[in-house]
Amino acid sequence: MATATDATAGETHVGKEKKKKAPKRYWQDTKADGEGEPEDRNYKKVQRETKTSKNKPVRKKTRIHGTQEKKFISGKKDPFPGPAPVPEEKLRKFRRGQPFNQVSGNFFPIRNIGKQDIYSYILKHANESSTLATNRAARFDLLLPEDAGFLEADEGEDTCAIRQEDIAEAVDITSATKYFNLSLTQFGPYRLDYTRNGRHLLLGGRRGHVSCFDWHSKQLMCEINVMETVNDVKWLHSEAMFAVAQKKWLYIYDSTGIELHCIRRFNDVLRMQFLPYHFLLATASATGFLQYLDVSVGKEVATTCTKSGRLDVMAQNPYNAVIHLGHPTGTVTLWSPNQRTPLVKMLCHRGGVRSIAVDKTGTYMVTSGLDRKLKVFDIRAFQPLHSYFLPAGASCLSLSQKGLLSACTGDIVQVYKDVFNTPVKKPYMAHRVRGAVWGAQFCPFEDVLGIGHAEGFTSLIIPGAGEPNFDGLDANPYRSVKQRQEWEVKALLEKVQPELISLDPDRLCEVDRATWEQKHQERVKRLGYDPLAKEKFMPRYKAKGRSSSGNVEKRKKQVAHEDQRDLIRKSVEEKMAKEKELKEKKAEQGKTSALDRFKK
Amino acid sequence: MKVKVLCRNPDDYVRETSKDLQRVPRNYDPTLNPFEVPREYARALNATKLDRVFAKPFIAALDGHRDGVNCMAKLPTSLSTLLSGSCDGEVKVWNLPTRKCLHTVQAHEGFVRGMCVRFCGTSFFTTGDDKTIKQWKMEAPGYGEEEEPLNMILGKTVYTGIDHHWKEGTFATCGQQVDIWDEERSSPIRTFTWGVDSVSCVRFNPIEAKLLASCASDRSIVLYDMRESAPLQKVIMKLRSNALCWNPMEAYIFTCANEDYNLYTYDMRQLSSPVVVHSDHVSAVLDVDYSPTGKEFVSASFDKTIRIFPKHQTRSREVYHTKRMQHVICVKWSMDNKYVMTGSDEMNIRLWKANASEKLGLLTPREKQAQNYSQKLKDKFQHHPQIRRIARHRHLPKNIYNLRKEMHIMKEARRRKELNVRKHSKPGSVPFVPERKKHVVTVVE
């Protein structure tokens, strides 16, 4: 070995004869190698090319910093110079708000260490660090271990024709066990609820049967009969407690089935929703009351009489914790505990509303009504997006983490894909259960849809429904007891106060301009002058007779004119930019026809 | 048919043995972590509350002096040593970690007026009411030896202050005039006078080492250059300044403690008006010292409190007081930016934390990370009314609280009067004078 290395070393030192080439790598251009040019010249050439071809459309490169290559001492070029590029759509996912781009002026000028300059300095650094954080988070996406599931049909076959048995046969044993059927014919029909980490399942039969179990391991935690009608069941913040809306009162049980509380202030509850970050249990009752219970301190936070009769359609917006209620008049109302009247009241259907579902980003709401329509709304703009007609109408809508929609008509469960963006022609999957569907919910972080019906419970495999990568600090299906306890303490410490529930949860980090202006006006009134007003220009005293009053006036005017010119220049520039935009738009639209003049 | 169903191997998510750390896979997708802002707000609120809960700034009191502590000096080379001189002429050398007096020197008859440590930290100078300047060794004398000064200079007048050059063997004293001394000589190498009044404080600039500033009882602050024969500039204020301190990071900034309850931060190049007026004390401010980072300074006042001001803010961020602490005469900020030392009338030296709720001692990386995170959150939400109210709340002794209220009423009355005068005079005849410009009388070149 030693001799061989010596020989090669000698060759490189002499370097006159034929050079031994390194094996070609996949990123090296074949042509450039063939010419055998020194790399330095090659580098220049590339630069020149980029200079000359400024106007021409440059071929898109995967690397932005392609031309500025760093060189090593050995003469080799770094094939991937600069920071790794991050695709724009990924960056957009992690971006929060717009960067602040009004940072101007010199920081810490010589004399004035006023507040203005310090804040612009702070803002500049905040901008930089937020871009850094965005880039890091977007890059971290690469390291996520799991991929989402999918289902693709063969040619000529439809995915909705694929039966659950076929899927269970095709997938691995562990996944196959996720398709199962619990035949509970005695106490049906069943409502159900999964915990936030998707590990535990709670079933509540109409005729009083309540049971909860770890459905991964199929381990039963408790099974009781409350000997009363059960309207709805809901897990509280963890798998240790759950709430059951019974015939008259609301009850809270622990996971071993022991009754912890009977809350007599909450009567005739039909539907419940739990707001996990606020520790609030929202209930809708047959008497038309919407009530909020703070489960961390056991206090009733708000009681609202909706004055719209029996409330049996309820959903929560996971993005802003606003409660959506559906009414027999076809309206959907949005509620927060801070307001006696609905935040929003929108007419969605001709007949009564049967079911509501809201997606996790808080952008879309799906409703179905007695008019047999299924509608998709944009609830940021409160505008309808799509409307579908289902022959039998749909009940029990549920949205999965990846945006799949399940709609149940009678005993048939249909799952739709991409309902938000494109009009859907046919379902992604379909399945018939034994009895009429009473409750449906996608299991978080799993490709599973749970169906509660008259004959028991069915767990269906819906590939591509669940979020593949969970966040261990938020909802971890594999957490240990210790981890759960720690999570519970932390979650309680950062419990969001119910006063903060509003349509826009990020409102808290925005500048309250109205209050600021009001305060400023008060201050001006108190001081007798505006402290933030621009200082009046006072010309400096100049020696040697150049401070005659005429001269001073002249200088004042000069400054005033300059300010004015700046203003004018700005407005002209804006105007030009607008015109240019208009022109481009017109050019894009193509030729104009004679009839265009009649268009508005 | 092609199908893939989510199926996780539990081994990837659960720790292998109970000795391992728990696995916490993360996904930073914003949709999986909703209510980002409200939750951060809740955390910030908790952090602010905890900050107030853990705000226990007082660490120790060093007692041993038999008269009020008149001056203190910190060592540029050692964090653990502190010198203090009292009104009975005693100088004590303290070890701060053990809180014990290392040795005591009977330096002067009458007050110890000024004290400074040589830049190398091996010896220190004291001046006293007996018109002498003495140089002492830092170490205690050996067994059986008498404590003797290394050097002694007998002057004609009382020297009221002393400061040492930061790099060379020269020092400056003040009294009826400002003298620059060479350590080797017994007569001053330079003498500055401007007016006849007594000068109370002289300070070398730590960066531009040839520059000095002094404050005199004729209400003036005078700047000197050691290389020139005459003083540079003088600014005369409405009331006299008691002490002054240069910013150790910005050569041109200094702050002076004034009799009119305020502190003024000046830019040396523009003395016509101070850059910031710091007002919160309710009595004369007696001493001021900058933190080594140059971002904050601490002031000692006759109202028995000390306050910490950020250098560019008019209001203090912190106030320290105890029932037993009397008029605070001298104050020093330690060189590690963590502690504040005060010497007061009732013969005690007190040690405080510079950051009231800081945890002392070594921190684990996780602790440090958590602290940084909560600090960032507190900064982010500091202007929210709920959080600001908690963060700003300080308990004040009743008399100070009432005095503050009274001062506020007086200020408001003056303002209202000015407003009324302006309203009933010819427009423009009563100009607006900003607060900064109200306290300077003239600048003399």
PDB file of N, CA and C in Angstrom, chain B residues 211-291:
ATOM      1  N   LEU B 211      -8.913  61.250  29.069  1.00  0.00           N
ATOM      2  CA  LEU B 211      -9.977  62.201  29.362  1.00  0.00           C
ATOM      3  C   LEU B 211     -10.457  62.059  30.808  1.00  0.00           C
ATOM      4  N   LEU B 212     -10.845  63.164  31.395  1.00  0.00           N
ATOM      5  CA  LEU B 212     -11.405  63.142  32.742  1.00  0.00           C
ATOM      6  C   LEU B 212     -12.665  63.988  32.761  1.00  0.00           C
ATOM      7  N   ALA B 213     -13.488  63.723  33.743  1.00  0.00           N
ATOM      8  CA  ALA B 213     -14.628  64.592  33.989  1.00  0.00           C
ATOM      9  C   ALA B 213     -14.738  64.795  35.489  1.00  0.00           C
ATOM     10  N   SER B 214     -15.198  65.970  35.881  1.00  0.00           N
ATOM     11  CA  SER B 214     -15.368  66.219  37.302  1.00  0.00           C
ATOM     12  C   SER B 214     -16.659  66.982  37.513  1.00  0.00           C
ATOM     13  N   CYS B 215     -17.214  66.856  38.699  1.00  0.00           N
ATOM     14  CA  CYS B 215     -18.353  67.708  39.001  1.00  0.00           C
ATOM     15  C   CYS B 215     -18.037  68.532  40.248  1.00  0.00           C
ATOM     16  N   ALA B 216     -18.423  69.782  40.192  1.00  0.00           N
ATOM     17  CA  ALA B 216     -18.047  70.717  41.246  1.00  0.00           C
ATOM     18  C   ALA B 216     -19.287  71.284  41.905  1.00  0.00           C
ATOM     19  N   SER B 217     -19.059  71.957  43.050  1.00  0.00           N
ATOM     20  CA  SER B 217     -20.217  72.446  43.789  1.00  0.00           C
ATOM     21  C   SER B 217     -20.745  73.761  43.216  1.00  0.00           C
ATOM     22  N   ASP B 218     -20.079  74.318  42.168  1.00  0.00           N
ATOM     23  CA  ASP B 218     -20.688  75.478  41.509  1.00  0.00           C
ATOM     24  C   ASP B 218     -21.641  75.010  40.407  1.00  0.00           C
ATOM     25  N   ARG B 219     -22.184  73.811  40.538  1.00  0.00           N
ATOM     26  CA  ARG B 219     -23.186  73.205  39.669  1.00  0.00           C
ATOM     27  C   ARG B 219     -22.637  72.837  38.302  1.00  0.00           C
ATOM     28  N   SER B 220     -21.322  72.741  38.173  1.00  0.00           N
ATOM     29  CA  SER B 220     -20.760  72.512  36.841  1.00  0.00           C
ATOM     30  C   SER B 220     -20.226  71.087  36.714  1.00  0.00           C
ATOM     31  N   ILE B 221     -20.196  70.633  35.482  1.00  0.00           N
ATOM     32  CA  ILE B 221     -19.494  69.397  35.135  1.00  0.00           C
ATOM     33  C   ILE B 221     -18.413  69.825  34.161  1.00  0.00           C
ATOM     34  N   VAL B 222     -17.174  69.498  34.459  1.00  0.00           N
ATOM     35  CA  VAL B 222     -16.062  69.969  33.643  1.00  0.00           C
ATOM     36  C   VAL B 222     -15.372  68.771  33.003  1.00  0.00           C
ATOM     37  N   LEU B 223     -15.036  68.908  31.730  1.00  0.00           N
ATOM     38  CA  LEU B 223     -14.277  67.878  31.030  1.00  0.00           C
ATOM     39  C   LEU B 223     -12.835  68.341  30.881  1.00  0.00           C
ATOM     40  N   TYR B 224     -11.884  67.430  31.067  1.00  0.00           N
ATOM     41  CA  TYR B 224     -10.472  67.759  30.943  1.00  0.00           C
ATOM     42  C   TYR B 224      -9.819  66.776  29.990  1.00  0.00           C
ATOM     43  N   ASP B 225      -8.716  67.269  29.376  1.00  0.00           N
ATOM     44  CA  ASP B 225      -7.817  66.360  28.671  1.00  0.00           C
ATOM     45  C   ASP B 225      -6.490  66.421  29.400  1.00  0.00           C
ATOM     46  N   MET B 226      -5.971  65.269  29.802  1.00  0.00           N
ATOM     47  CA  MET B 226      -4.741  65.233  30.579  1.00  0.00           C
ATOM     48  C   MET B 226      -3.574  65.856  29.822  1.00  0.00           C
ATOM     49  N   ARG B 227      -3.614  65.830  28.489  1.00  0.00           N
ATOM     50  CA  ARG B 227      -2.486  66.297  27.700  1.00  0.00           C
ATOM     51  C   ARG B 227      -2.500  67.803  27.533  1.00  0.00           C
ATOM     52  N   GLU B 228      -3.613  68.425  27.827  1.00  0.00           N
ATOM     53  CA  GLU B 228      -3.684  69.874  27.653  1.00  0.00           C
ATOM     54  C   GLU B 228      -3.520  70.572  28.987  1.00  0.00           C
ATOM     55  N   SER B 229      -3.256  71.876  28.906  1.00  0.00           N
ATOM     56  CA  SER B 229      -2.981  72.593  30.145  1.00  0.00           C
ATOM     57  C   SER B 229      -4.254  73.189  30.740  1.00  0.00           C
ATOM     58  N   ALA B 230      -5.309  73.315  29.925  1.00  0.00           N
ATOM     59  CA  ALA B 230      -6.544  73.909  30.429  1.00  0.00           C
ATOM     60  C   ALA B 230      -7.695  72.938  30.245  1.00  0.00           C
ATOM     61  N   PRO B 231      -8.748  73.078  31.062  1.00  0.00           N
ATOM     62  CA  PRO B 231      -9.926  72.210  30.889  1.00  0.00           C
ATOM     63  C   PRO B 231     -10.565  72.421  29.524  1.00  0.00           C
ATOM     64  N   LEU B 232     -11.330  71.413  29.074  1.00  0.00           N
ATOM     65  CA  LEU B 232     -11.927  71.475  27.743  1.00  0.00           C
ATOM     66  C   LEU B 232     -13.237  72.259  27.731  1.00  0.00           C
ATOM     67  N   GLN B 233     -14.182  71.820  28.544  1.00  0.00           N
ATOM     68  CA  GLN B 233     -15.548  72.320  28.433  1.00  0.00           C
ATOM     69  C   GLN B 233     -16.226  72.232  29.780  1.00  0.00           C
ATOM     70  N   LYS B 234     -17.208  73.043  29.928  1.00  0.00           N
ATOM     71  CA  LYS B 234     -17.914  73.010  31.207  1.00  0.00           C
ATOM     72  C   LYS B 234     -19.396  73.206  30.926  1.00  0.00           C
ATOM     73  N   VAL B 235     -20.232  72.430  31.586  1.00  0.00           N
ATOM     74  CA  VAL B 235     -21.668  72.630  31.472  1.00  0.00           C
ATOM     75  C   VAL B 235     -22.200  72.953  32.865  1.00  0.00           C
ATOM     76  N   ILE B 236     -22.985  74.024  32.948  1.00  0.00           N
ATOM     77  CA  ILE B 236     -23.537  74.425  34.235  1.00  0.00           C
ATOM     78  C   ILE B 236     -25.009  74.070  34.260  1.00  0.00           C
ATOM     79  N   MET B 237     -25.405  73.369  35.317  1.00  0.00           N
ATOM     80  CA  MET B 237     -26.797  72.922  35.416  1.00  0.00           C
ATOM     81  C   MET B 237     -27.525  73.712  36.484  1.00  0.00           C
ATOM     82  N   LYS B 238     -28.812  73.431  36.629  1.00  0.00           N
ATOM     83  CA  LYS B 238     -29.624  74.180  37.596  1.00  0.00           C
ATOM     84  C   LYS B 238     -29.196  73.877  39.031  1.00  0.00           C
ATOM     85  N   LEU B 239     -28.908  72.586  39.286  1.00  0.00           N
ATOM     86  CA  LEU B 239     -28.439  72.204  40.616  1.00  0.00           C
ATOM     87  C   LEU B 239     -27.145  71.420  40.471  1.00  0.00           C
ATOM     88  N   ARG B 240     -26.479  71.224  41.591  1.00  0.00           N
ATOM     89  CA  ARG B 240     -25.161  70.617  41.470  1.00  0.00           C
ATOM     90  C   ARG B 240     -25.246  69.096  41.334  1.00  0.00           C
ATOM     91  N   SER B 241     -24.227  68.538  40.690  1.00  0.00           N
ATOM     92  CA  SER B 241     -24.152  67.090  40.544  1.00  0.00           C
ATOM     93  C   SER B 241     -23.269  66.538  41.643  1.00  0.00           C
ATOM     94  N   ASN B 242     -23.643  65.378  42.179  1.00  0.00           N
ATOM     95  CA  ASN B 242     -22.872  64.786  43.262  1.00  0.00           C
ATOM     96  C   ASN B 242     -21.805  63.833  42.781  1.00  0.00           C
ATOM     97  N   ALA B 243     -22.135  63.070  41.759  1.00  0.00           N
ATOM     98  CA  ALA B 243     -21.187  62.071  41.280  1.00  0.00           C
ATOM     99  C   ALA B 243     -21.401  61.879  39.795  1.00  0.00           C
ATOM    100  N   LEU B 244     -20.438  61.216  39.185  1.00  0.00           N
ATOM    101  CA  LEU B 244     -20.599  60.948  37.767  1.00  0.00           C
ATOM    102  C   LEU B 244     -19.880  59.677  37.408  1.00  0.00           C
ATOM    103  N   CYS B 245     -20.319  59.034  36.332  1.00  0.00           N
ATOM    104  CA  CYS B 245     -19.711  57.777  35.924  1.00  0.00           C
ATOM    105  C   CYS B 245     -19.708  57.693  34.412  1.00  0.00           C
ATOM    106  N   TRP B 246     -18.603  57.254  33.873  1.00  0.00           N
ATOM    107  CA  TRP B 246     -18.517  57.098  32.417  1.00  0.00           C
ATOM    108  C   TRP B 246     -19.117  55.760  32.021  1.00  0.00           C
ATOM    109  N   ASN B 247     -19.701  55.710  30.838  1.00  0.00           N
ATOM    110  CA  ASN B 247     -20.160  54.429  30.304  1.00  0.00           C
ATOM    111  C   ASN B 247     -18.934  53.633  29.860  1.00  0.00           C
ATOM    112  N   PRO B 248     -18.742  52.420  30.384  1.00  0.00           N
ATOM    113  CA  PRO B 248     -17.528  51.680  30.045  1.00  0.00           C
ATOM    114  C   PRO B 248     -17.501  51.156  28.605  1.00  0.00           C
ATOM    115  N   MET B 249     -18.631  51.177  27.914  1.00  0.00           N
ATOM    116  CA  MET B 249     -18.644  50.679  26.534  1.00  0.00           C
ATOM    117  C   MET B 249     -18.722  51.796  25.502  1.00  0.00           C
ATOM    118  N   GLU B 250     -19.261  52.934  25.864  1.00  0.00           N
ATOM    119  CA  GLU B 250     -19.361  54.038  24.922  1.00  0.00           C
ATOM    120  C   GLU B 250     -18.558  55.196  25.494  1.00  0.00           C
ATOM    121  N   ALA B 251     -17.443  55.519  24.819  1.00  0.00           N
ATOM    122  CA  ALA B 251     -16.472  56.442  25.396  1.00  0.00           C
ATOM    123  C   ALA B 251     -17.050  57.830  25.612  1.00  0.00           C
ATOM    124  N   TYR B 252     -18.070  58.199  24.856  1.00  0.00           N
ATOM    125  CA  TYR B 252     -18.522  59.586  24.878  1.00  0.00           C
ATOM    126  C   TYR B 252     -19.739  59.798  25.773  1.00  0.00           C
ATOM    127  N   ILE B 253     -20.196  58.744  26.422  1.00  0.00           N
ATOM    128  CA  ILE B 253     -21.404  58.861  27.244  1.00  0.00           C
ATOM    129  C   ILE B 253     -21.026  58.859  28.730  1.00  0.00           C
ATOM    130  N   PHE B 254     -21.585  59.758  29.485  1.00  0.00           N
ATOM    131  CA  PHE B 254     -21.454  59.661  30.941  1.00  0.00           C
ATOM    132  C   PHE B 254     -22.769  60.063  31.588  1.00  0.00           C
ATOM    133  N   THR B 255     -22.931  59.609  32.817  1.00  0.00           N
ATOM    134  CA  THR B 255     -24.161  59.888  33.555  1.00  0.00           C
ATOM    135  C   THR B 255     -23.793  60.564  34.864  1.00  0.00           C
ATOM    136  N   CYS B 256     -24.533  61.617  35.217  1.00  0.00           N
ATOM    137  CA  CYS B 256     -24.234  62.271  36.477  1.00  0.00           C
ATOM    138  C   CYS B 256     -25.456  62.220  37.389  1.00  0.00           C
ATOM    139  N   ALA B 257     -25.163  62.116  38.675  1.00  0.00           N
ATOM    140  CA  ALA B 257     -26.219  62.049  39.695  1.00  0.00           C
ATOM    141  C   ALA B 257     -26.397  63.440  40.271  1.00  0.00           C
ATOM    142  N   ASN B 258     -27.613  63.951  40.209  1.00  0.00           N
ATOM    143  CA  ASN B 258     -27.837  65.361  40.519  1.00  0.00           C
ATOM    144  C   ASN B 258     -28.613  65.544  41.811  1.00  0.00           C
ATOM    145  N   GLU B 259     -28.462  66.746  42.373  1.00  0.00           N
ATOM    146  CA  GLU B 259     -29.197  67.095  43.592  1.00  0.00           C
ATOM    147  C   GLU B 259     -30.700  67.191  43.333  1.00  0.00           C
ATOM    148  N   ASP B 260     -31.111  67.447  42.080  1.00  0.00           N
ATOM    149  CA  ASP B 260     -32.533  67.685  41.812  1.00  0.00           C
ATOM    150  C   ASP B 260     -33.310  66.385  41.608  1.00  0.00           C
ATOM    151  N   TYR B 261     -32.853  65.319  42.214  1.00  0.00           N
ATOM    152  CA  TYR B 261     -33.492  63.982  42.228  1.00  0.00           C
ATOM    153  C   TYR B 261     -33.350  63.230  40.906  1.00  0.00           C
ATOM    154  N   ASN B 262     -32.701  63.851  39.933  1.00  0.00           N
ATOM    155  CA  ASN B 262     -32.614  63.208  38.621  1.00  0.00           C
ATOM    156  C   ASN B 262     -31.191  62.763  38.326  1.00  0.00           C
ATOM    157  N   LEU B 263     -31.099  61.896  37.297  1.00  0.00           N
ATOM    158  CA  LEU B 263     -29.800  61.579  36.737  1.00  0.00           C
ATOM    159  C   LEU B 263     -29.819  62.027  35.283  1.00  0.00           C
ATOM    160  N   TYR B 264     -28.665  62.469  34.800  1.00  0.00           N
ATOM    161  CA  TYR B 264     -28.608  62.953  33.422  1.00  0.00           C
ATOM    162  C   TYR B 264     -27.528  62.204  32.667  1.00  0.00           C
ATOM    163  N   THR B 265     -27.919  61.650  31.521  1.00  0.00           N
ATOM    164  CA  THR B 265     -26.932  61.011  30.668  1.00  0.00           C
ATOM    165  C   THR B 265     -26.551  61.996  29.575  1.00  0.00           C
ATOM    166  N   TYR B 266     -25.273  62.283  29.502  1.00  0.00           N
ATOM    167  CA  TYR B 266     -24.796  63.268  28.530  1.00  0.00           C
ATOM    168  C   TYR B 266     -24.000  62.587  27.441  1.00  0.00           C
ATOM    169  N   ASP B 267     -24.043  63.210  26.290  1.00  0.00           N
ATOM    170  CA  ASP B 267     -23.098  62.886  25.242  1.00  0.00           C
ATOM    171  C   ASP B 267     -22.009  63.945  25.334  1.00  0.00           C
ATOM    172  N   MET B 268     -20.773  63.505  25.483  1.00  0.00           N
ATOM    173  CA  MET B 268     -19.666  64.423  25.689  1.00  0.00           C
ATOM    174  C   MET B 268     -19.542  65.447  24.556  1.00  0.00           C
ATOM    175  N   ARG B 269     -19.956  65.065  23.363  1.00  0.00           N
ATOM    176  CA  ARG B 269     -19.769  65.946  22.218  1.00  0.00           C
ATOM    177  C   ARG B 269     -20.859  66.991  22.102  1.00  0.00           C
ATOM    178  N   GLN B 270     -21.895  66.819  22.905  1.00  0.00           N
ATOM    179  CA  GLN B 270     -23.032  67.725  22.779  1.00  0.00           C
ATOM    180  C   GLN B 270     -23.578  67.990  24.171  1.00  0.00           C
ATOM    181  N   LEU B 271     -22.948  68.904  24.852  1.00  0.00           N
ATOM    182  CA  LEU B 271     -23.306  69.083  26.255  1.00  0.00           C
ATOM    183  C   LEU B 271     -24.510  70.000  26.447  1.00  0.00           C
ATOM    184  N   SER B 272     -24.986  70.602  25.368  1.00  0.00           N
ATOM    185  CA  SER B 272     -26.023  71.620  25.546  1.00  0.00           C
ATOM    186  C   SER B 272     -27.315  71.042  26.096  1.00  0.00           C
ATOM    187  N   SER B 273     -27.569  69.763  25.861  1.00  0.00           N
ATOM    188  CA  SER B 273     -28.713  69.143  26.523  1.00  0.00           C
ATOM    189  C   SER B 273     -28.394  67.670  26.744  1.00  0.00           C
ATOM    190  N   PRO B 274     -28.833  67.118  27.878  1.00  0.00           N
ATOM    191  CA  PRO B 274     -28.567  65.703  28.117  1.00  0.00           C
ATOM    192  C   PRO B 274     -29.334  64.821  27.130  1.00  0.00           C
ATOM    193  N   VAL B 275     -28.817  63.621  26.886  1.00  0.00           N
ATOM    194  CA  VAL B 275     -29.491  62.704  25.960  1.00  0.00           C
ATOM    195  C   VAL B 275     -30.753  62.159  26.613  1.00  0.00           C
ATOM    196  N   VAL B 276     -30.631  61.742  27.875  1.00  0.00           N
ATOM    197  CA  VAL B 276     -31.790  61.212  28.602  1.00  0.00           C
ATOM    198  C   VAL B 276     -31.807  61.823  30.007  1.00  0.00           C
ATOM    199  N   VAL B 277     -32.985  62.108  30.477  1.00  0.00           N
ATOM    200  CA  VAL B 277     -33.162  62.523  31.873  1.00  0.00           C
ATOM    201  C   VAL B 277     -33.799  61.354  32.602  1.00  0.00           C
ATOM    202  N   HIS B 278     -33.103  60.834  33.583  1.00  0.00           N
ATOM    203  CA  HIS B 278     -33.634  59.697  34.330  1.00  0.00           C
ATOM    204  C   HIS B 278     -34.229  60.209  35.623  1.00  0.00           C
ATOM    205  N   SER B 279     -35.525  60.017  35.786  1.00  0.00           N
ATOM    206  CA  SER B 279     -36.130  60.534  37.012  1.00  0.00           C
ATOM    207  C   SER B 279     -36.987  59.456  37.646  1.00  0.00           C
ATOM    208  N   ASP B 280     -36.733  59.166  38.893  1.00  0.00           N
ATOM    209  CA  ASP B 280     -37.592  58.284  39.681  1.00  0.00           C
ATOM    210  C   ASP B 280     -37.355  58.475  41.173  1.00  0.00           C
ATOM    211  N   HIS B 281     -36.159  58.980  41.502  1.00  0.00           N
ATOM    212  CA  HIS B 281     -35.844  59.161  42.921  1.00  0.00           C
ATOM    213  C   HIS B 281     -36.688  60.300  43.497  1.00  0.00           C
ATOM    214  N   VAL B 282     -36.835  60.257  44.819  1.00  0.00           N
ATOM    215  CA  VAL B 282     -37.602  61.320  45.462  1.00  0.00           C
ATOM    216  C   VAL B 282     -36.715  62.146  46.378  1.00  0.00           C
ATOM    217  N   SER B 283     -35.408  61.956  46.242  1.00  0.00           N
ATOM    218  CA  SER B 283     -34.489  62.803  46.996  1.00  0.00           C
ATOM    219  C   SER B 283     -33.183  62.879  46.202  1.00  0.00           C
ATOM    220  N   ALA B 284     -32.206  63.616  46.733  1.00  0.00           N
ATOM    221  CA  ALA B 284     -30.967  63.819  45.987  1.00  0.00           C
ATOM    222  C   ALA B 284     -30.308  62.489  45.668  1.00  0.00           C
ATOM    223  N   VAL B 285     -29.738  62.408  44.468  1.00  0.00           N
ATOM    224  CA  VAL B 285     -29.027  61.194  44.076  1.00  0.00           C
ATOM    225  C   VAL B 285     -27.570  61.391  44.459  1.00  0.00           C
ATOM    226  N   LEU B 286     -26.992  60.414  45.149  1.00  0.00           N
ATOM    227  CA  LEU B 286     -25.662  60.619  45.710  1.00  0.00           C
ATOM    228  C   LEU B 286     -24.559  59.921  44.920  1.00  0.00           C
ATOM    229  N   ASP B 287     -24.874  58.785  44.309  1.00  0.00           N
ATOM    230  CA  ASP B 287     -23.814  58.071  43.603  1.00  0.00           C
ATOM    231  C   ASP B 287     -24.408  57.303  42.436  1.00  0.00           C
ATOM    232  N   VAL B 288     -23.553  57.011  41.462  1.00  0.00           N
ATOM    233  CA  VAL B 288     -23.998  56.277  40.292  1.00  0.00           C
ATOM    234  C   VAL B 288     -22.854  55.397  39.811  1.00  0.00           C
ATOM    235  N   ASP B 289     -23.203  54.201  39.319  1.00  0.00           N
ATOM    236  CA  ASP B 289     -22.175  53.343  38.742  1.00  0.00           C
ATOM    237  C   ASP B 289     -22.775  52.546  37.592  1.00  0.00           C
ATOM    238  N   TYR B 290     -21.987  52.421  36.515  1.00  0.00           N
ATOM    239  CA  TYR B 290     -22.454  51.685  35.339  1.00  0.00           C
ATOM    240  C   TYR B 290     -22.186  50.197  35.489  1.00  0.00           C
ATOM    241  N   SER B 291     -23.031  49.392  34.829  1.00  0.00           N
ATOM    242  CA  SER B 291     -22.748  47.967  34.735  1.00  0.00           C
ATOM    243  C   SER B 291     -21.613  47.799  33.727  1.00  0.00           C
TER     244      SER B 291
END
